[in-house]
Coordinates of C-alpha atoms and ligand atoms in Angstrom, one line a residue:
M255 CA 41.6 89.7 105.9
V256 CA 41.5 93.4 104.9
V257 CA 42.9 93.8 101.4
L258 CA 43.7 97.4 100.6
K259 CA 43.4 98.7 97.1
S260 CA 46.7 99.0 95.2
H261 CA 47.3 101.6 92.5
L262 CA 46.2 100.5 89.1
Y263 CA 47.9 103.5 87.3
P264 CA 51.6 104.6 87.2
L265 CA 52.5 106.4 90.4
K266 CA 53.3 110.1 89.9
E267 CA 56.6 111.3 91.3
Q268 CA 56.0 113.7 94.2
S269 CA 58.3 116.3 95.4
I270 CA 58.7 115.5 99.1
L271 CA 61.7 117.7 100.0
V272 CA 59.8 119.6 102.8
P273 CA 58.5 116.5 104.8
V274 CA 61.8 114.8 104.3
L275 CA 63.8 117.7 105.8
Q276 CA 61.2 117.9 108.6
S277 CA 61.8 114.3 109.3
I278 CA 65.1 115.2 110.9
S279 CA 63.3 116.8 113.8
R280 CA 59.8 115.1 113.5
P281 CA 60.3 111.8 111.7
Y282 CA 56.9 110.2 112.6
N283 CA 54.9 113.3 111.6
A284 CA 56.8 113.4 108.3
L285 CA 56.0 109.8 107.5
T286 CA 52.4 110.2 108.4
T287 CA 52.1 113.4 106.3
I288 CA 53.7 111.8 103.2
H289 CA 51.2 108.9 103.3
Q290 CA 48.2 111.1 104.2
Q291 CA 48.9 113.5 101.4
Y292 CA 49.9 111.0 98.6
G293 CA 48.5 107.6 99.5
D294 CA 49.5 104.1 100.7
L295 CA 52.3 103.7 98.1
V296 CA 54.2 106.9 97.4
L297 CA 57.0 107.6 94.9
G298 CA 58.9 110.7 96.1
K299 CA 61.8 112.6 94.7
V300 CA 64.3 114.6 96.8
F301 CA 67.2 116.2 94.9
N302 CA 68.0 113.4 92.4
K303 CA 67.0 110.6 94.6
K304 CA 63.9 108.5 94.2
I305 CA 62.3 107.1 97.4
L306 CA 59.4 104.7 97.5
F307 CA 57.3 104.8 100.7
V308 CA 55.4 101.5 101.5
S309 CA 52.7 101.2 104.0
I310 CA 50.3 98.4 103.3
P311 CA 51.0 94.9 104.5
E312 CA 50.7 93.2 101.0
H313 CA 53.4 95.6 99.7
V314 CA 55.6 95.1 102.8
E315 CA 55.5 91.4 102.0
E316 CA 56.5 92.0 98.4
V317 CA 59.5 94.0 99.6
Y318 CA 60.7 91.3 101.9
S319 CA 60.3 88.6 99.3
Q320 CA 62.2 90.7 96.7
E321 CA 64.9 91.2 99.3
A322 CA 65.1 87.5 99.8
R323 CA 65.5 87.0 96.0
G324 CA 68.5 89.4 96.0
L325 CA 66.7 92.2 94.1
L326 CA 66.8 94.6 97.0
S327 CA 69.7 95.3 99.3
R328 CA 70.6 97.4 102.4
D329 CA 74.3 97.8 101.4
F330 CA 73.8 101.4 100.3
L331 CA 73.8 102.4 104.0
Y332 CA 76.9 100.2 104.7
D333 CA 79.5 103.0 104.8
A334 CA 77.2 105.3 106.9
K335 CA 76.7 102.7 109.5
K336 CA 80.2 101.2 109.3
S337 CA 81.8 103.2 112.1
L338 CA 79.2 101.9 114.6
F339 CA 78.1 98.5 113.4
G340 CA 81.2 97.4 111.4
D341 CA 80.4 94.0 109.9
G342 CA 78.0 92.9 112.7
L343 CA 74.5 91.5 111.7
I344 CA 72.9 94.9 111.4
N345 CA 75.3 96.0 108.7
S346 CA 77.2 93.1 107.2
K347 CA 77.0 92.3 103.5
K348 CA 75.6 89.0 102.1
D349 CA 78.4 86.5 102.6
I350 CA 79.5 87.6 106.1
W351 CA 75.9 88.1 107.2
E352 CA 74.9 84.6 106.1
D353 CA 77.8 82.9 108.0
Q354 CA 77.1 85.1 111.1
R355 CA 73.4 84.7 111.2
R356 CA 73.7 80.9 110.8
I357 CA 76.2 80.6 113.7
M358 CA 74.3 83.1 116.0
Q359 CA 70.7 81.9 115.5
P360 CA 71.0 78.8 117.8
L361 CA 71.9 81.1 120.7
F362 CA 68.6 82.9 120.4
T363 CA 66.0 80.1 120.1
K364 CA 63.1 79.8 122.6
E365 CA 65.0 77.0 124.3
A366 CA 68.4 78.7 124.4
I367 CA 67.1 82.0 126.0
T368 CA 65.8 80.2 129.1
E369 CA 69.5 80.3 130.3
W370 CA 69.0 84.0 130.9
E371 CA 65.6 83.9 132.6
N372 CA 67.0 83.9 136.1
I373 CA 69.3 86.9 135.4
V374 CA 66.3 88.9 134.3
I375 CA 64.2 87.9 137.3
S376 CA 66.9 88.7 139.8
E377 CA 67.8 92.1 138.2
A378 CA 64.1 93.0 138.1
D379 CA 63.6 92.1 141.7
A380 CA 66.7 94.2 142.7
A381 CA 65.3 97.2 140.8
I382 CA 61.9 96.9 142.5
N383 CA 63.6 96.8 145.9
R384 CA 65.6 99.9 145.0
I385 CA 62.5 101.9 144.1
K386 CA 60.3 100.6 146.9
G387 CA 61.9 103.3 149.1
E388 CA 60.4 105.9 146.7
A389 CA 56.9 104.3 146.5
D390 CA 53.9 106.6 147.0
G391 CA 55.8 109.3 145.1
E392 CA 56.9 110.2 141.6
I393 CA 59.7 108.3 140.0
N394 CA 61.6 108.6 136.7
I395 CA 60.6 105.2 135.2
S396 CA 62.7 105.8 132.1
R397 CA 65.8 106.1 134.3
V398 CA 64.9 103.0 136.3
L399 CA 64.4 101.1 133.1
K400 CA 67.7 102.3 131.5
Q401 CA 69.6 101.1 134.6
L402 CA 67.7 97.8 134.8
I403 CA 68.1 96.9 131.1
Q404 CA 71.8 98.0 131.2
K405 CA 72.5 95.8 134.3
T406 CA 70.6 92.8 132.8
F407 CA 72.1 93.1 129.3
I408 CA 75.7 93.5 130.5
K409 CA 75.4 90.5 132.7
I410 CA 74.0 88.4 129.8
L411 CA 76.4 89.7 127.2
L412 CA 79.6 90.0 129.2
G413 CA 78.9 88.1 132.4
I414 CA 80.0 91.1 134.5
S415 CA 78.2 93.3 137.0
V416 CA 77.6 96.8 135.9
D417 CA 78.5 98.0 139.4
N418 CA 82.1 97.2 138.6
I419 CA 82.2 99.5 135.6
S420 CA 83.4 103.0 136.5
N421 CA 81.8 104.9 133.5
K422 CA 78.4 103.2 133.5
E423 CA 76.5 106.5 133.4
E424 CA 78.5 107.7 130.4
L425 CA 77.8 104.4 128.7
I426 CA 74.0 104.8 129.1
N427 CA 74.3 108.4 127.7
S428 CA 76.4 107.2 124.8
I429 CA 73.7 104.9 123.6
S430 CA 71.2 107.8 123.7
T431 CA 73.6 110.1 121.8
I432 CA 74.2 107.4 119.2
S433 CA 70.5 106.8 118.8
K434 CA 69.8 110.5 118.3
G435 CA 72.8 111.0 116.0
L436 CA 72.1 108.0 113.8
L437 CA 68.8 109.4 112.5
P438 CA 70.2 112.5 110.7
L439 CA 73.1 110.4 109.5
M440 CA 70.7 107.9 107.8
I441 CA 68.5 110.6 106.4
A442 CA 71.5 112.5 105.1
E443 CA 72.8 109.3 103.4
I444 CA 69.4 108.5 101.8
I445 CA 68.8 112.0 100.3
S446 CA 72.3 113.5 99.8
N447 CA 74.9 110.7 99.9
G448 CA 75.8 112.0 103.4
K449 CA 76.5 115.6 102.4
L450 CA 73.8 117.0 104.6
M451 CA 75.8 116.0 107.6
W452 CA 78.3 118.8 106.7
F453 CA 75.7 121.2 108.0
M454 CA 75.5 119.4 111.4
P455 CA 79.1 119.2 112.5
N456 CA 78.3 119.1 116.2
K457 CA 75.9 116.3 115.9
K458 CA 78.4 114.3 113.9
R459 CA 81.2 115.0 116.4
Q460 CA 79.0 114.0 119.4
Y461 CA 78.0 110.8 117.5
D462 CA 81.6 109.9 116.7
E463 CA 82.7 110.4 120.3
A464 CA 79.8 108.2 121.6
V465 CA 80.6 105.5 119.1
N466 CA 84.3 105.5 120.1
Q467 CA 83.4 105.3 123.8
L468 CA 81.0 102.3 123.3
K469 CA 83.6 100.5 121.1
A470 CA 86.4 101.1 123.5
F471 CA 84.3 99.6 126.4
V472 CA 83.3 96.6 124.4
E473 CA 86.8 95.9 123.1
Q474 CA 88.3 96.1 126.6
E475 CA 85.7 93.7 128.0
I476 CA 85.9 91.0 125.3
A477 CA 89.7 90.8 125.4
N478 CA 89.8 88.3 128.2
K479 CA 87.0 86.1 126.9
Y480 CA 89.6 84.3 124.9
D481 CA 91.7 83.2 127.9
Q482 CA 88.8 82.7 130.3
P483 CA 85.5 82.0 128.6
G484 CA 82.4 81.9 130.8
H485 CA 78.7 81.3 130.1
D486 CA 78.0 84.8 128.8
L487 CA 76.8 85.5 125.3
I488 CA 80.2 86.7 124.1
S489 CA 82.0 83.7 125.4
L490 CA 79.4 81.5 123.6
L491 CA 80.1 83.4 120.4
V492 CA 83.9 83.0 120.9
Q493 CA 83.4 79.2 121.2
A494 CA 80.7 78.8 118.6
R495 CA 81.5 76.6 115.6
D496 CA 79.3 75.8 112.6
N497 CA 79.1 72.0 112.5
K498 CA 78.5 71.8 108.8
T499 CA 81.2 74.2 107.6
G500 CA 83.5 74.4 110.6
Y501 CA 83.2 78.2 110.5
T502 CA 84.2 80.1 113.7
I503 CA 83.8 83.8 114.3
P504 CA 86.9 85.9 113.6
K505 CA 88.0 88.1 116.5
D506 CA 87.2 91.5 114.8
L507 CA 83.6 90.2 114.1
I508 CA 83.2 89.2 117.8
R509 CA 83.8 92.9 118.6
D510 CA 81.4 94.1 115.9
E511 CA 78.6 91.6 117.0
A512 CA 79.1 92.7 120.6
V513 CA 78.6 96.4 119.6
N514 CA 75.6 95.4 117.5
L515 CA 73.9 93.5 120.3
F516 CA 74.8 96.1 122.8
F517 CA 73.0 98.8 120.7
A518 CA 70.1 96.7 119.3
G519 CA 69.4 95.0 122.6
Q520 CA 69.1 98.0 125.0
D521 CA 67.6 101.1 123.5
T522 CA 64.7 99.3 121.9
T523 CA 63.8 97.5 125.1
V524 CA 64.0 100.6 127.3
N525 CA 61.8 102.5 124.9
T526 CA 59.1 99.8 124.6
L527 CA 58.9 99.4 128.4
A528 CA 58.9 103.2 129.0
W529 CA 55.9 103.5 126.6
F530 CA 54.2 100.6 128.2
F531 CA 54.3 102.1 131.7
Y532 CA 53.3 105.5 130.2
L533 CA 50.3 104.0 128.5
I534 CA 49.0 102.0 131.4
G535 CA 49.8 104.9 133.7
K536 CA 47.4 107.0 131.7
N537 CA 44.6 104.4 131.5
A538 CA 43.5 103.2 134.9
T539 CA 40.8 100.9 133.5
L540 CA 43.2 99.0 131.3
H541 CA 45.9 99.0 134.0
K542 CA 43.3 97.4 136.3
K543 CA 42.4 94.8 133.8
I544 CA 46.1 93.8 133.2
T545 CA 46.8 93.8 136.9
E546 CA 43.8 91.5 137.5
E547 CA 45.3 89.0 135.1
V548 CA 48.8 89.3 136.7
N549 CA 47.1 88.8 140.1
K550 CA 45.4 85.7 139.1
Y551 CA 48.8 84.0 138.7
K552 CA 50.5 85.9 141.5
D553 CA 51.7 82.7 143.3
D554 CA 53.1 81.1 140.1
K555 CA 56.9 81.1 139.8
I556 CA 57.9 83.3 136.9
T557 CA 58.9 81.0 134.1
L558 CA 58.6 81.2 130.3
E559 CA 55.8 78.7 130.4
N560 CA 53.9 80.5 133.1
L561 CA 54.3 83.8 131.3
G562 CA 52.4 82.2 128.4
K563 CA 49.2 82.3 130.6
L564 CA 49.2 86.1 130.6
T565 CA 47.4 86.6 127.3
Y566 CA 45.9 90.0 128.0
T567 CA 49.2 91.3 129.4
K568 CA 51.0 90.2 126.3
A569 CA 48.3 91.7 124.2
A570 CA 48.9 95.0 126.0
L571 CA 52.7 94.7 125.3
Y572 CA 52.0 94.1 121.6
E573 CA 49.6 97.0 121.5
T574 CA 52.5 99.2 122.9
L575 CA 54.7 97.9 120.1
R576 CA 52.0 98.7 117.6
L577 CA 51.6 102.3 118.7
Y578 CA 55.4 102.8 119.3
P579 CA 57.4 100.3 117.2
S580 CA 61.0 101.0 118.1
S581 CA 62.1 100.8 114.5
S582 CA 59.4 102.9 113.0
A583 CA 60.8 102.9 109.5
L584 CA 63.2 100.5 107.7
A585 CA 65.2 101.2 104.6
T586 CA 66.4 99.1 101.7
Q587 CA 67.2 99.8 98.0
A588 CA 66.3 98.3 94.6
I589 CA 69.5 96.9 93.0
A590 CA 67.5 95.8 90.0
D591 CA 64.4 97.1 88.3
V592 CA 61.5 95.6 90.4
V593 CA 57.7 95.6 90.6
I594 CA 56.1 96.5 93.9
G595 CA 52.3 97.1 94.3
G596 CA 52.0 96.6 90.5
Q597 CA 54.4 99.6 89.9
N598 CA 57.7 99.5 88.0
I599 CA 60.3 100.7 90.4
S600 CA 63.7 101.5 88.9
R601 CA 67.1 100.3 90.1
G602 CA 68.6 102.7 92.6
T603 CA 65.3 103.7 94.2
T604 CA 65.4 103.7 98.0
I605 CA 62.5 101.9 99.6
I606 CA 61.2 102.9 103.0
L607 CA 58.9 100.6 104.9
S608 CA 56.7 103.0 106.9
T609 CA 56.1 100.7 109.9
Y610 CA 54.7 103.5 112.0
V611 CA 52.1 104.3 109.4
T612 CA 51.1 100.6 108.8
H613 CA 50.7 100.2 112.6
R614 CA 48.2 103.1 112.7
H615 CA 46.5 102.6 109.4
D616 CA 42.7 103.3 109.8
K617 CA 41.7 100.5 107.5
L618 CA 43.7 97.9 109.5
W619 CA 43.0 98.8 113.1
E620 CA 39.7 99.5 114.8
H621 CA 41.2 102.2 117.0
P622 CA 44.3 103.2 115.2
N623 CA 45.6 105.8 117.6
E624 CA 44.3 104.4 120.8
F625 CA 45.8 102.0 123.3
Y626 CA 43.4 99.1 122.8
P627 CA 44.9 95.7 123.7
E628 CA 41.8 94.0 122.3
H629 CA 43.4 94.5 118.9
F630 CA 45.5 91.5 119.9
A631 CA 42.8 89.4 121.6
N632 CA 44.1 85.9 122.0
Q633 CA 47.5 87.2 121.0
T634 CA 46.7 86.8 117.3
L635 CA 46.2 89.3 114.6
A636 CA 42.6 87.9 114.2
G637 CA 42.5 87.6 110.4
K638 CA 44.8 90.4 109.6
H639 CA 47.8 90.1 107.3
K640 CA 51.0 89.1 109.0
Y641 CA 52.6 92.4 108.0
A642 CA 49.8 94.5 109.5
F643 CA 52.0 94.3 112.7
Y644 CA 55.8 93.8 112.3
P645 CA 57.7 95.6 115.1
Y646 CA 60.5 93.0 114.8
G647 CA 60.9 93.5 111.0
G648 CA 60.5 90.6 108.7
G649 CA 62.1 88.5 106.0
L650 CA 65.8 87.6 106.2
H651 CA 66.7 90.3 108.7
N652 CA 64.0 89.8 111.2
C653 CA 65.0 90.5 114.8
I654 CA 67.2 87.8 116.2
G655 CA 66.5 88.9 119.8
R656 CA 62.7 88.7 119.6
H657 CA 62.1 85.6 121.8
F658 CA 64.6 86.9 124.4
V659 CA 63.2 90.4 124.5
E660 CA 59.6 89.3 124.8
M661 CA 60.6 87.1 127.8
E662 CA 62.6 90.0 129.3
M663 CA 59.9 92.6 128.9
L664 CA 57.1 90.3 130.2
I665 CA 59.2 89.4 133.3
I666 CA 59.8 93.0 134.0
I667 CA 56.2 94.0 133.5
V668 CA 54.9 91.1 135.7
S669 CA 57.4 91.8 138.5
C670 CA 56.6 95.5 138.5
L671 CA 52.8 95.0 138.4
R672 CA 53.0 92.5 141.3
A673 CA 54.6 95.3 143.3
F674 CA 53.2 98.7 142.2
T675 CA 50.5 100.6 140.4
F676 CA 51.5 103.4 138.0
E677 CA 49.9 106.6 137.2
T678 CA 50.6 109.6 135.1
N679 CA 48.6 112.4 133.5
K680 CA 51.3 113.9 131.4
E681 CA 51.3 114.0 127.6
I682 CA 54.5 112.8 126.0
K683 CA 55.3 112.9 122.3
E684 CA 57.9 110.9 120.3
A685 CA 61.5 112.2 120.1
A686 CA 63.5 112.6 117.0
S687 CA 65.7 109.5 117.2
I688 CA 66.6 106.4 115.2
T689 CA 64.5 104.4 117.7
L690 CA 61.1 105.6 118.7
K691 CA 61.5 106.9 122.2
P692 CA 59.6 109.4 124.4
E693 CA 60.8 112.9 123.9
R694 CA 61.6 113.2 127.6
D695 CA 61.9 110.9 130.5
V696 CA 58.6 109.3 131.6
M697 CA 57.7 110.3 135.2
V698 CA 55.1 108.2 137.0
S699 CA 53.5 108.2 140.4
I700 CA 53.9 104.7 141.9
T701 CA 51.8 103.2 144.7
L702 CA 53.0 100.1 146.6
R703 CA 50.4 97.3 146.2
N704 CA 49.2 95.4 149.3
A705 CA 51.0 98.0 151.4
Ligands
LIG1092 C1 61.6 95.6 121.9 C2 62.7 95.3 121.5 C3 63.2 95.1 120.1 C4 62.6 95.5 118.9 C5 61.3 96.3 118.7 C6 63.5 95.1 117.8 C7 63.3 95.4 116.5 C8 64.1 94.9 115.5 C9 63.8 95.1 114.0 C10 62.6 95.9 113.5 C11 64.8 94.6 113.3 C12 65.0 94.5 111.8 C13 65.8 95.6 111.4 C14 65.9 95.7 109.8 O1 65.1 95.1 109.2 O2 66.8 96.3 109.4 C15 65.8 94.0 114.3 C16 66.9 93.4 114.0 C17 67.9 93.0 114.9 N1 67.7 92.9 116.3 FE1 66.1 93.5 117.3 N2 64.6 94.5 118.4 C18 64.4 94.4 119.7 C19 65.3 93.8 120.6 C20 66.5 93.2 120.3 C21 67.3 92.5 121.3 C22 67.1 92.4 122.8 C23 68.4 92.1 120.6 C24 69.6 91.3 121.0 C25 69.6 90.5 122.1 C26 68.2 92.4 119.2 C27 69.1 92.2 118.1 C28 68.8 92.4 116.8 C29 69.8 92.1 115.8 C30 71.2 91.6 115.9 C31 69.2 92.5 114.5 C32 69.8 92.3 113.1 C33 69.3 91.0 112.6 C34 69.8 90.8 111.1 O3 69.9 91.7 110.3 O4 70.1 89.6 110.9 N3 67.0 93.1 119.1 N4 65.3 94.2 115.6

């Protein structure tokens, strides 16, 4: 295991106003600059706010364990996120969160998610048939993925077909607008208690409109789940009951959780898959190696069990999540004086976990900035600390959708690679957005296999 050196002397407060302001337009460069300039653990000051940036796995683990002990809390962002997430899992405070997480967890176990396997398979097949007509040409894979994930997710969440929704295009766009608007909102909250947003009235207005549109859609769709529950996720939430306490989910929380899942479950998945096809499209040798493995099992029915055989393909997916973790920084706050990395951190300090920087740390990874699936040989971290790679977060608030989304992404990857090869020679950078997405749509040339 690589153990990186922690600071043995008190950290000096650094003025980081410039990189923090830059982070509104180039968040990943800003995080990298802060750590490159000042080290693995950085105590910064912006206006009157102290911010601790954490990048090495041992310190990440300390943060998660202090959070579990109630010494750190995410509540300082509650008001900023309230209009979108309400009291859903992503935003709720301790008591509501505990009840909700306990009642929702059983719906996301490895066993429970197999219910949704067939929906993903049939939507992936339909998407492949739609693009077959465009094979041997260039396609906008980002757009294909947005539509596919939207169709799949709405079927699972609400049990309806997206084709029956009149404003489906606007809904896709609203998620993008929210994702772009949430980043400045969070940064403004962290460094200026929200005041910085006064200088971006248009961004705020577009964000509010998109949030209202998403909430109106969700509210309308869940209204009839009470009269006619089906097998969709929202109906399961409506009917869920905690056997120990008898707790059931109040109606306004059903709406909040639906919005939370709608946002958390789509953008992250589309981004990861878009980066995956971009990365293999640029690297013919690795593409071939992954396709050879997929081919080896080409006659197997796609099931969760059979997907487990595709160790190299899964390693390539993890490698994509390493290079482009959808949540590339996570924020919490010290609500008591704490010690992290041997440093006394005072109450009120914001703590940023710099996932993007950990995932590309040159002391942790053989080829930090390259697409190198061998990093995950045998799908393990091969002796590395468990927080050298944490695209799904960690501690109490780890991603509830992890098992589902890994199944979903692998089904889509396998289905696509059985049908096509992908190629691109374009360079794409990261966009400024709360989730780490390509700055523009990914265009790839596709060739039909076995044509
Ligand atoms: C590639 C896809 C995904 C990635 C990379 C991802 C990543 C994450 C991360 C990093 C967190 C922790 C956030 C924090 O600590 O504040 C999180 C939480 C969460 N994720 Fe995901 N996620 C993905 C897909 C999904 C899907 C498909 C769903 C729903 C079906 C989902 C639902 C949630 C929810 C509800 C939370 C909040 C959990 C809590 O606070 O208790 N995610 N996710």
